[in-house]
Short mmCIF file of C-alpha atoms and ligand atoms in Angstrom, two decimals:
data_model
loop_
_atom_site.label_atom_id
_atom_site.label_comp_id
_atom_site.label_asym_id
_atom_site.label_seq_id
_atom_site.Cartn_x
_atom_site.Cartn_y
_atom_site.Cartn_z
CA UNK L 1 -51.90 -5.03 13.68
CA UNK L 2 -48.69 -3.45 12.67
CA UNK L 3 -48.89 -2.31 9.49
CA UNK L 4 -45.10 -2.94 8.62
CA UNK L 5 -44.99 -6.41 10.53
CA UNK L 6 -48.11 -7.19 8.16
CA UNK L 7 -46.12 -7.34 4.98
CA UNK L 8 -42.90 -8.22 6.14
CA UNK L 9 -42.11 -12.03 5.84
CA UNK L 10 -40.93 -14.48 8.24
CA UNK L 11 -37.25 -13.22 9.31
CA UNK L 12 -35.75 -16.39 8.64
CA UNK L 13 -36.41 -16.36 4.92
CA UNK L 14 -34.07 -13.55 3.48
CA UNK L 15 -35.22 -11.56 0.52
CA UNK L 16 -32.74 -13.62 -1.98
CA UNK L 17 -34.50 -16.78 -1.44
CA UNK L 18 -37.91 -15.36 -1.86
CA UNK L 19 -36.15 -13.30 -4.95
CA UNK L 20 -35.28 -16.78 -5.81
CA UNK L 21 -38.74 -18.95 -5.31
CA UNK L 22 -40.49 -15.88 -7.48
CA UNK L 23 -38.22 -15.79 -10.12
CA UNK L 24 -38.45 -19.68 -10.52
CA UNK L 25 -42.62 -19.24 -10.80
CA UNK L 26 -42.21 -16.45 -13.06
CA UNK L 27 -39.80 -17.46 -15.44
CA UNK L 28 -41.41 -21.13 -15.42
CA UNK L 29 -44.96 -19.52 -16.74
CA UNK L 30 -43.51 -17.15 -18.85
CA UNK L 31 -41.16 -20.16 -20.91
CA UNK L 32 -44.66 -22.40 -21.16
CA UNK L 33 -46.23 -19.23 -22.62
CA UNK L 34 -43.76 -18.41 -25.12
CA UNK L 35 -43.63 -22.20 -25.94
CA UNK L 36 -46.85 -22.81 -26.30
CA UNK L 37 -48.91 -20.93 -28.81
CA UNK L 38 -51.94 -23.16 -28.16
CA UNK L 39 -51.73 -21.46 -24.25
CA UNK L 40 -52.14 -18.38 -26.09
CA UNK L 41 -56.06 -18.07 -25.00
CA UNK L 42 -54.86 -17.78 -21.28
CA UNK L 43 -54.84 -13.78 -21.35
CA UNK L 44 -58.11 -13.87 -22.87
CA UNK L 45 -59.67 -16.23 -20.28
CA UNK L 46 -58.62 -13.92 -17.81
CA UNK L 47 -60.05 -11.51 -19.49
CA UNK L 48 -63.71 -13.13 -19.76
CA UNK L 49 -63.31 -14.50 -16.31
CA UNK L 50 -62.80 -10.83 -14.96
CA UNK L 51 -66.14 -9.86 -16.69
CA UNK L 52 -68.09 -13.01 -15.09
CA UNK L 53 -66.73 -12.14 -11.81
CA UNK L 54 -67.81 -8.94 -12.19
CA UNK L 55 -71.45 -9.14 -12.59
CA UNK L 56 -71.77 -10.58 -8.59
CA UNK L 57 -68.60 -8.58 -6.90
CA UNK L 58 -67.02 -5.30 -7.43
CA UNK L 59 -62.82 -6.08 -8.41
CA UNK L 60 -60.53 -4.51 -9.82
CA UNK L 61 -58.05 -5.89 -12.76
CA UNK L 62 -55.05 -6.38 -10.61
CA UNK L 63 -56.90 -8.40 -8.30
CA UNK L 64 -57.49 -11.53 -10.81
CA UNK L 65 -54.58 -13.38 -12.02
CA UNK L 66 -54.37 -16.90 -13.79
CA UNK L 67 -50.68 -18.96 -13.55
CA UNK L 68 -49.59 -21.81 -15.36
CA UNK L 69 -47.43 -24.15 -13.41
CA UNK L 70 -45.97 -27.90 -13.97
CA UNK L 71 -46.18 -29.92 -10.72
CA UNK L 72 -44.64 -33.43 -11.25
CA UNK L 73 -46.63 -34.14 -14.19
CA UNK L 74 -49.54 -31.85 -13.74
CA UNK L 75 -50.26 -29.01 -15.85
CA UNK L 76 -52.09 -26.86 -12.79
CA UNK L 77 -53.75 -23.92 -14.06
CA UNK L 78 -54.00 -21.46 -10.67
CA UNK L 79 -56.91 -19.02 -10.70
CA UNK L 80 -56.48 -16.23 -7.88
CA UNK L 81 -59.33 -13.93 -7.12
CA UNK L 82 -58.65 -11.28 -4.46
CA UNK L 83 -62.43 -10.34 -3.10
CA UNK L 84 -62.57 -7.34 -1.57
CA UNK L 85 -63.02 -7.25 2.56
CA UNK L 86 -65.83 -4.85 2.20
CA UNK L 87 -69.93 -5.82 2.56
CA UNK L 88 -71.28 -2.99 0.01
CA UNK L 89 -69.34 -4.02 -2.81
CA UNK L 90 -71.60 -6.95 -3.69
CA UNK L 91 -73.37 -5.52 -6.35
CA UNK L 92 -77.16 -7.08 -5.02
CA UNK L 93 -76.51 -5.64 -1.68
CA UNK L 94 -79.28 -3.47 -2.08
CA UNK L 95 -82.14 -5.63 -3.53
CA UNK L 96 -82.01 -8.46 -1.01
CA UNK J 1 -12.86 -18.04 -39.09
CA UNK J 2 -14.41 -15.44 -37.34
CA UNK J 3 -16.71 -15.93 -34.73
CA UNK J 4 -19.52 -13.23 -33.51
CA UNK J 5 -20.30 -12.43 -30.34
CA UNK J 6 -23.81 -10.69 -28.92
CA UNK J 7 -23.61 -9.05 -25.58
CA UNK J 8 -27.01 -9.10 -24.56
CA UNK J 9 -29.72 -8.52 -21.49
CA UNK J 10 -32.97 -7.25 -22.18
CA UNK J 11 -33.05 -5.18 -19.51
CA UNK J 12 -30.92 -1.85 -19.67
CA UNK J 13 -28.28 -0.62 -17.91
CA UNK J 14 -27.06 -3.92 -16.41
CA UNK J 15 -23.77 -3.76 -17.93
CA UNK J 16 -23.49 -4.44 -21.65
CA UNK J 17 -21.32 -1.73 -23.07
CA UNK J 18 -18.87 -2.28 -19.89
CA UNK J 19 -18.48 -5.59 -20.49
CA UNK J 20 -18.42 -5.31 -24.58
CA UNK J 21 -15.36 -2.85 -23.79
CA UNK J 22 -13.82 -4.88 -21.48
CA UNK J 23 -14.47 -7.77 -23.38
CA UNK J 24 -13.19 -7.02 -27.16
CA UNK J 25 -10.08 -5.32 -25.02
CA UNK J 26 -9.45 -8.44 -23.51
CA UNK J 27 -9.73 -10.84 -26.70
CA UNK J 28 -7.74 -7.99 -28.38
CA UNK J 29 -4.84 -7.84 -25.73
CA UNK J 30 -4.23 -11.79 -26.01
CA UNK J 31 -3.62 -11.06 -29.64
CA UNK J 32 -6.75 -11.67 -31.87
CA UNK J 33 -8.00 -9.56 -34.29
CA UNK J 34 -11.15 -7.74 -32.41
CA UNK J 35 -13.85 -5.11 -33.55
CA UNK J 36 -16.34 -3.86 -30.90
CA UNK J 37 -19.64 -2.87 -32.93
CA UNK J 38 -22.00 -0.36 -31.35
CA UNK J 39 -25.40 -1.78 -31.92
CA UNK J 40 -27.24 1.08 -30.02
CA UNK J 41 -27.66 3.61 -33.14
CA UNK J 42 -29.47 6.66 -31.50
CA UNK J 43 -27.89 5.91 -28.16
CA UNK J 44 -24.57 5.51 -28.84
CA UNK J 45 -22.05 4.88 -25.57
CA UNK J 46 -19.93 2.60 -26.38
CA UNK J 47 -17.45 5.06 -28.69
CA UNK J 48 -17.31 7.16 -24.72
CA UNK J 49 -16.56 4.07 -22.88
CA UNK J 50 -14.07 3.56 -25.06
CA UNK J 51 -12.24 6.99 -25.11
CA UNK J 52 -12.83 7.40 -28.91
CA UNK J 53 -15.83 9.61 -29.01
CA UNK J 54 -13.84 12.70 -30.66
CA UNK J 55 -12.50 10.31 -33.69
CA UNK J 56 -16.01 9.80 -34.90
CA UNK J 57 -16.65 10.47 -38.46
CA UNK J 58 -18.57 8.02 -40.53
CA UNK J 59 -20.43 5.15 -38.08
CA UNK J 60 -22.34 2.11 -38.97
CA UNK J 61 -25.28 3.82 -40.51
CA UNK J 62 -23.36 5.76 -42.74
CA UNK J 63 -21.87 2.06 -43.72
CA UNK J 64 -25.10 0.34 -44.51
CA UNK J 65 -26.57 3.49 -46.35
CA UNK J 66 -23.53 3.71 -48.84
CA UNK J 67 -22.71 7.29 -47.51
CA UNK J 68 -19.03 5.86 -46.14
CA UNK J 69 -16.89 2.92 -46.10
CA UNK J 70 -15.87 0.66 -43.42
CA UNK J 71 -12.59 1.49 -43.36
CA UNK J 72 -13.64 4.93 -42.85
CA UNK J 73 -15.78 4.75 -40.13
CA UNK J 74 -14.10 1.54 -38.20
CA UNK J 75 -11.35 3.12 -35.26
CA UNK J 76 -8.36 2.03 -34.24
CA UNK J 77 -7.86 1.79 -30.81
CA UNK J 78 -4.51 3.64 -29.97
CA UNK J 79 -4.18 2.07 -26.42
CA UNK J 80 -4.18 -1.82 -27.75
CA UNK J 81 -3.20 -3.07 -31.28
CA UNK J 82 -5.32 -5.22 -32.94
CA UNK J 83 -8.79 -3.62 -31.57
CA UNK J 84 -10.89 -1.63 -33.45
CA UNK J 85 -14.52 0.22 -32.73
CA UNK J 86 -17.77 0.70 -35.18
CA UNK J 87 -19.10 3.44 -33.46
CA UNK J 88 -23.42 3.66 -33.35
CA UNK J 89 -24.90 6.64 -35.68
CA UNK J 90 -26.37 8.99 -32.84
CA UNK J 91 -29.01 10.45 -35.14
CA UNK J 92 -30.65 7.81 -36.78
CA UNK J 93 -33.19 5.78 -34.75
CA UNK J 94 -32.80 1.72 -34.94
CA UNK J 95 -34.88 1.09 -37.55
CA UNK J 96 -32.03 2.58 -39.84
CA UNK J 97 -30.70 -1.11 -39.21
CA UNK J 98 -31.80 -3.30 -41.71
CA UNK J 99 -30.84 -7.08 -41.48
CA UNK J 100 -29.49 -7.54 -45.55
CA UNK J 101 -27.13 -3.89 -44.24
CA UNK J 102 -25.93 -5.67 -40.96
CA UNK J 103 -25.12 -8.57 -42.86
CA UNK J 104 -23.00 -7.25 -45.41
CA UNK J 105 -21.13 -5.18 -42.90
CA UNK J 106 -20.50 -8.47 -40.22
CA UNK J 107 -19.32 -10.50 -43.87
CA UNK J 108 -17.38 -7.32 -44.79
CA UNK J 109 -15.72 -7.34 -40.75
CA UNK J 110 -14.87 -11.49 -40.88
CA UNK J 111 -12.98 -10.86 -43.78
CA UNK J 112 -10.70 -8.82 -41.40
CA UNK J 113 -11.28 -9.76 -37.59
CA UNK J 114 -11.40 -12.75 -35.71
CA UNK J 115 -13.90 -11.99 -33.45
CA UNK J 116 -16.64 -9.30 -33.81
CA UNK J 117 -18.37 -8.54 -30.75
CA UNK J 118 -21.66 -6.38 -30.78
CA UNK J 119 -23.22 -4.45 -28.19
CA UNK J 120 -26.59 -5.02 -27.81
CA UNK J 121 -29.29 -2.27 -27.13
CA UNK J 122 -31.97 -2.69 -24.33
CA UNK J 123 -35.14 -4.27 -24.89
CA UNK J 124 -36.25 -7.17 -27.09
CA UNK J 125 -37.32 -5.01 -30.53
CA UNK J 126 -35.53 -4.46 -33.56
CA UNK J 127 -32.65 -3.11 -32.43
CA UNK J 128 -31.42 -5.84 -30.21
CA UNK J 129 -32.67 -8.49 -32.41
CA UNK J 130 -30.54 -6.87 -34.93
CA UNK J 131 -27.27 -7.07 -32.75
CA UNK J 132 -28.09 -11.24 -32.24
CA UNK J 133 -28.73 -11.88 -35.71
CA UNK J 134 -25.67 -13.23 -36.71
CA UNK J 135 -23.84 -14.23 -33.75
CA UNK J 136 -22.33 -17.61 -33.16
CA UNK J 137 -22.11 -16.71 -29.42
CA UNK J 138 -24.10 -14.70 -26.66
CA UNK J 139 -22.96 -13.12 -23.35
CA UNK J 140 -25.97 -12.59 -21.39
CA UNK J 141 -25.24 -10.34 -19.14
CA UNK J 142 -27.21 -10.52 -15.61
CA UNK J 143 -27.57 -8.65 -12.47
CA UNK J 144 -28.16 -10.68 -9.26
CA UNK J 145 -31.66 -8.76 -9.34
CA UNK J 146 -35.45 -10.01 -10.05
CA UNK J 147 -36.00 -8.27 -13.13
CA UNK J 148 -32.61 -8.28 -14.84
CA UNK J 149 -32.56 -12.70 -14.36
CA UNK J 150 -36.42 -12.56 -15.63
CA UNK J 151 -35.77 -10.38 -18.91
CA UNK J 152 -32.36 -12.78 -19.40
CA UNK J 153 -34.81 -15.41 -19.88
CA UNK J 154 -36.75 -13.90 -22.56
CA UNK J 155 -33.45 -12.80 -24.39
CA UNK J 156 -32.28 -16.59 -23.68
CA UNK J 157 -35.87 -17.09 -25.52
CA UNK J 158 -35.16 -15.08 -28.74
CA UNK J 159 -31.71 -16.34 -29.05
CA UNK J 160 -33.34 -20.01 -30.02
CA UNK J 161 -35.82 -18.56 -32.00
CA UNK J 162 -34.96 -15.08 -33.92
CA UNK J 163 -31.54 -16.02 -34.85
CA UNK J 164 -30.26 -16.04 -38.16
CA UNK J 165 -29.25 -19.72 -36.43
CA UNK J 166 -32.17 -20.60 -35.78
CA UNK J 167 -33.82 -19.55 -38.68
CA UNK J 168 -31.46 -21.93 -40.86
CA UNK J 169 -31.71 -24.93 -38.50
CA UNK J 170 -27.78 -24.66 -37.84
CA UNK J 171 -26.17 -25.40 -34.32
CA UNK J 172 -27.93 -22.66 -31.56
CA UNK J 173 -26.15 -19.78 -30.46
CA UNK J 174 -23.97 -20.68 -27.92
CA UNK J 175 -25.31 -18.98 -24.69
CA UNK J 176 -22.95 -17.69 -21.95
CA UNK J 177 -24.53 -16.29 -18.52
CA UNK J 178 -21.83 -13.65 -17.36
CA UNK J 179 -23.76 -11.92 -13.68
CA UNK J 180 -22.12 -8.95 -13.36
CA UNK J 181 -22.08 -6.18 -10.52
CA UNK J 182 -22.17 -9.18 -8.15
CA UNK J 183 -21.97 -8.05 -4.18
CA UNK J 184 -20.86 -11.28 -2.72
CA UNK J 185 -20.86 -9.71 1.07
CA UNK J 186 -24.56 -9.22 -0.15
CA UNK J 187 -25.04 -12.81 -1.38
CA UNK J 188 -23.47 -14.59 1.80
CA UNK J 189 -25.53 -12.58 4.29
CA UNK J 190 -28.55 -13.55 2.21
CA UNK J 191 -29.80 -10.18 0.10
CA UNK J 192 -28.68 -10.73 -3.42
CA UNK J 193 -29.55 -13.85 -5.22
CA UNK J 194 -26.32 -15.88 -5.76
CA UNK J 195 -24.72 -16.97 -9.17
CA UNK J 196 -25.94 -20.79 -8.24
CA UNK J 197 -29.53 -19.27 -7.84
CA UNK J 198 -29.26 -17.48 -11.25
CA UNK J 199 -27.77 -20.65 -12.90
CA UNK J 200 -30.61 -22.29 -11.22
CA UNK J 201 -33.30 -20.81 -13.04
CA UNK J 202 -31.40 -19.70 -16.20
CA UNK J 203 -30.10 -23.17 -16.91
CA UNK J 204 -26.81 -21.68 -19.40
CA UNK J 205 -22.99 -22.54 -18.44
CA UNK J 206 -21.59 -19.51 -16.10
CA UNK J 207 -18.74 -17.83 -18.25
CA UNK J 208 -17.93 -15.62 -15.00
CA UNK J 209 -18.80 -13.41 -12.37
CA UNK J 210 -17.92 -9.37 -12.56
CA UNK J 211 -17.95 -7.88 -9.04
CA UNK J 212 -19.71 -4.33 -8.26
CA UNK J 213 -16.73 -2.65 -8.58
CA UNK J 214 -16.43 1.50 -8.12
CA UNK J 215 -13.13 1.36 -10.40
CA UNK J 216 -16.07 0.24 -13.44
CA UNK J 217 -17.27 4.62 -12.96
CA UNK J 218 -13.51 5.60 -12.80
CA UNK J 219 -12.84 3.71 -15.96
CA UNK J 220 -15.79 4.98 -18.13
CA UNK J 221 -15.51 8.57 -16.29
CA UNK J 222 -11.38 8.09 -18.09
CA UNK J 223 -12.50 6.57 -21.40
CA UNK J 224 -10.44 3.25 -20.67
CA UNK J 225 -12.03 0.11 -20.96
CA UNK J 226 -11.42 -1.66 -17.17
CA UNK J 227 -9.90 -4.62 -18.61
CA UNK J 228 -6.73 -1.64 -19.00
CA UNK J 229 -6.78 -1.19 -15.26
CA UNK J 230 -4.39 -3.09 -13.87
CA UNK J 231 -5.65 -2.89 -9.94
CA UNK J 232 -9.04 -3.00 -11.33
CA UNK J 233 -10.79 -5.80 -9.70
CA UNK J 234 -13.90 -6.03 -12.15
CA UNK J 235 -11.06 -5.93 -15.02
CA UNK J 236 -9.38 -8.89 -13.50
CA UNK J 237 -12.61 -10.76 -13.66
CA UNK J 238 -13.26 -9.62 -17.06
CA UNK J 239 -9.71 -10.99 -18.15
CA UNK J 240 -10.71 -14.48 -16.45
CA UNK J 241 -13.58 -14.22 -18.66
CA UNK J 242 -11.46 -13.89 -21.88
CA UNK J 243 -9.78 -16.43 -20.66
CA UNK J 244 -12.22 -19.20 -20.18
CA UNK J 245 -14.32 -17.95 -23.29
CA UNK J 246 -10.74 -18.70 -24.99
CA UNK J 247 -10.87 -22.54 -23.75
CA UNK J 248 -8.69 -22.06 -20.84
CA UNK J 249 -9.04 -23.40 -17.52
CA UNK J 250 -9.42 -20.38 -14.79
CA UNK J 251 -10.06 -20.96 -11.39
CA UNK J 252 -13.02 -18.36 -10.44
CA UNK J 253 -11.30 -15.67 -8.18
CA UNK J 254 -15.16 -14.00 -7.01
CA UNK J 255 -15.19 -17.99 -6.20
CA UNK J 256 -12.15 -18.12 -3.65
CA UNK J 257 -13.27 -14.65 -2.12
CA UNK J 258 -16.63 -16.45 -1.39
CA UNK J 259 -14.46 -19.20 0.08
CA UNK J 260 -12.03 -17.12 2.04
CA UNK J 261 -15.24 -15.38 2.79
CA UNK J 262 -16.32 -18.38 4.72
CA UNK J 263 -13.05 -19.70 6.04
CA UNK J 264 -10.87 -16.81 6.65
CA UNK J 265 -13.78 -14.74 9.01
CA UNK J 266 -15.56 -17.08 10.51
N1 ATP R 1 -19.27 -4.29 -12.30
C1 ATP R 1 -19.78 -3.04 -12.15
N2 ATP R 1 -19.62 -2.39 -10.97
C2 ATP R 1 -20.13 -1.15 -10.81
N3 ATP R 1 -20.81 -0.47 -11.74
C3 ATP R 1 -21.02 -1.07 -12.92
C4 ATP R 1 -20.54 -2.39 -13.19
N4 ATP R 1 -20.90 -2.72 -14.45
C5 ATP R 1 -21.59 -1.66 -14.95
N5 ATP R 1 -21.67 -0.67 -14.04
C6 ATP R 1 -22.34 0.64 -14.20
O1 ATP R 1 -23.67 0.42 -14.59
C7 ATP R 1 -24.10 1.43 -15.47
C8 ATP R 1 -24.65 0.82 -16.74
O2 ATP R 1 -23.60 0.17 -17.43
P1 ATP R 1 -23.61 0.00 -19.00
O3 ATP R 1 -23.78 1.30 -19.69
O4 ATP R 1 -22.45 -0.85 -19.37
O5 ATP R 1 -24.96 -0.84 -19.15
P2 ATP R 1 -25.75 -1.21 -20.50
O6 ATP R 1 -26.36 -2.55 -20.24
O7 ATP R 1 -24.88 -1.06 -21.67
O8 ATP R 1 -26.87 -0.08 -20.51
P3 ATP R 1 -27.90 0.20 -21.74
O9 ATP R 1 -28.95 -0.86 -21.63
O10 ATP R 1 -28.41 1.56 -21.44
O11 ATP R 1 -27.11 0.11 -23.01
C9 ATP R 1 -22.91 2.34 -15.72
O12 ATP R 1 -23.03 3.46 -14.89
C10 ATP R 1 -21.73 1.49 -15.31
O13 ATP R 1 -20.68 2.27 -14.83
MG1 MG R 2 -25.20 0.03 -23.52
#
């Protein structure tokens, strides 16, 4: 696969709309953290989650991120964890 | 009664000390009483943007420690009459600001000026909380750019909060978005956010819109604040600006050159 084609996104959707959509996530999770000192743990649960994770798969500190986001009248806490493509980074490979 | 004014961003180099020029020359040239305060001690631009930078003697350091007074160190502007510049100490760092100093200097300046406007540093530490201390009103200035509309919300965030406002439960700062070095062939062919997209997310009333404008270089390379350019396109805006901020109704020129945009080449 093209490398460049990859990572580019759809043509129709120009970079100031996408500017747009991540600025709106951003700023959104940003406001409910400054508001909310009782959402002040959410740094540290990534933190903790990053070391459970680690004990079964290999990953690095970028790839874990945790988002706060209102939908309607949902608080919806979004965990991403980015696994790495790679067999040999599972950390029983060997043993089983 | 005096009213001050924080020209503000978070992020650096968007366009603060242009517009703070531009700004106090503008409320100056319609007549008010207008001091331009350098808040960026260690840093200090705004005296070069303003042609004065060889008049320096005593600066707002020198003020708050005693070692001057203000009518030694404030600067008349020789260009328009009632403006005058507080230029930044250059060799102090910001921490030479102390909030009981920059409040005795603002009450010593509304004694004398109608409108004190002060030129916020970069960032979100001491020294810019120091230049929105004691303002009534904020500029935020924004670029049409992901990280300059981002930190504006943070600043937006500090406003309500580390205020001398909001500290004694008084009305909040009253928050103006100003986007400056908008590209509006860039906006219509869909690379530059837009000022509705901005407004969108920031949520605060649109003061104006300042166009990326090469006569902004000429007028700082010259030492004359762009509102003094006449065929200055980014000056015009900035005079629309004074305008409105004065209560008076402007029609939005970077407005009708989207619209002619539309209608006249399509
Ligand atoms: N409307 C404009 N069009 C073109 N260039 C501009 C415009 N406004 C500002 N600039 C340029 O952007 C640069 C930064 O401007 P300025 O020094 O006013 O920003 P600042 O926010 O005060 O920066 P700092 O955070 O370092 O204090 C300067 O080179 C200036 O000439
Ligand atoms: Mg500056």
């Amino acid at each position: 696969m093209n490398f460049l084609n990859y990572f580019r996104l759809s043509p129709q959707k120009n970079t100031a709309s996408l500017a747009k959509e991540r600025l709106r996530i951003i700023v959104e999770h940003e406001r409910r953290l400054h508001n909310s000192p009782n959402l002040d743990y959410l740094p540290l649960l990534q933190k903790e989650l990053l070391e459970v994770v680690r004990k079964y798969v290999a990953i690095e500190d970028e790839h874990i991120s945790i988002h706060l986001e209102r939908n309607g009248d949902f608080e919806v806490l979004e965990l991403n964890i980015t696994l790495p493509d790679n067999d040999n980074s599972r950390k029983d490979s060997g043993k089983s | 009664m005096s009213t001050v004014i924080v020209v503000t961003s978070g992020k650096g180099g968007v366009g603060k000390t242009t517009t703070s020029a531009a700004f106090a020359t503008g409320l100056a040239l319609r007549g008010h009483q207008t001091v331009v305060i350098d808040f960026d001690v260690g840093l200090r631009n705004l005296d070069l943007i303003m042609g004065c930078e060889r008049r320096v003697v005593y600066d707002f350091v020198n003020v708050i420690n005693g070692e001057g007074t203000l009518n030694q160190a404030i600067i008349k502007d020789k260009r328009v009459d009632s403006l005058f510049i507080l230029p930044a100490s250059q060799t102090r760092d910001k921490e030479a600001l102390t909030l009981k100093g920059v409040y005795r200097v603002i009450e010593a300046l509304k004694k004398r000026f109608e409108y004190i406007v002060c030129d916020s540093p970069a960032g979100i530490e001491h020294g810019a909380i120091m230049a929105m201390y004691f303002a009534d009103e904020a500029l935020i200035v924004t670029n049409p750019e992901v990280s300059s509309v981002r930190d504006s919300d943070r600043i937006i965030g500090l406003l309500s909060s580390k205020t001398h406002r909001a500290a004694q439960n008084l009305d909040p700062v009253k928050e103006h978005l100003l986007i400056t070095r908008y590209a509006q062939k860039r906006v219509t062919k869909g690379d530059m956010l837009s000022a509705q997209d901005i407004q969108d997310i920031l949520a605060i009333p649109l003061l104006g819109i300042i166009p990326e404008s090469k006569s902004v270089l000429q007028a700082s390379n010259s030492g004359v604040p762009v509102t003094l350019d006449k065929a200055s396109d980014a000056g015009q805006a900035y005079l629309e600006v004074v305008a409105r901020f004065l209560g008076e109704e402007v029609s939005n020129s970077q407005k009708k050159g989207f619209l002619s945009h539309w209608f006249g080449k399509k």
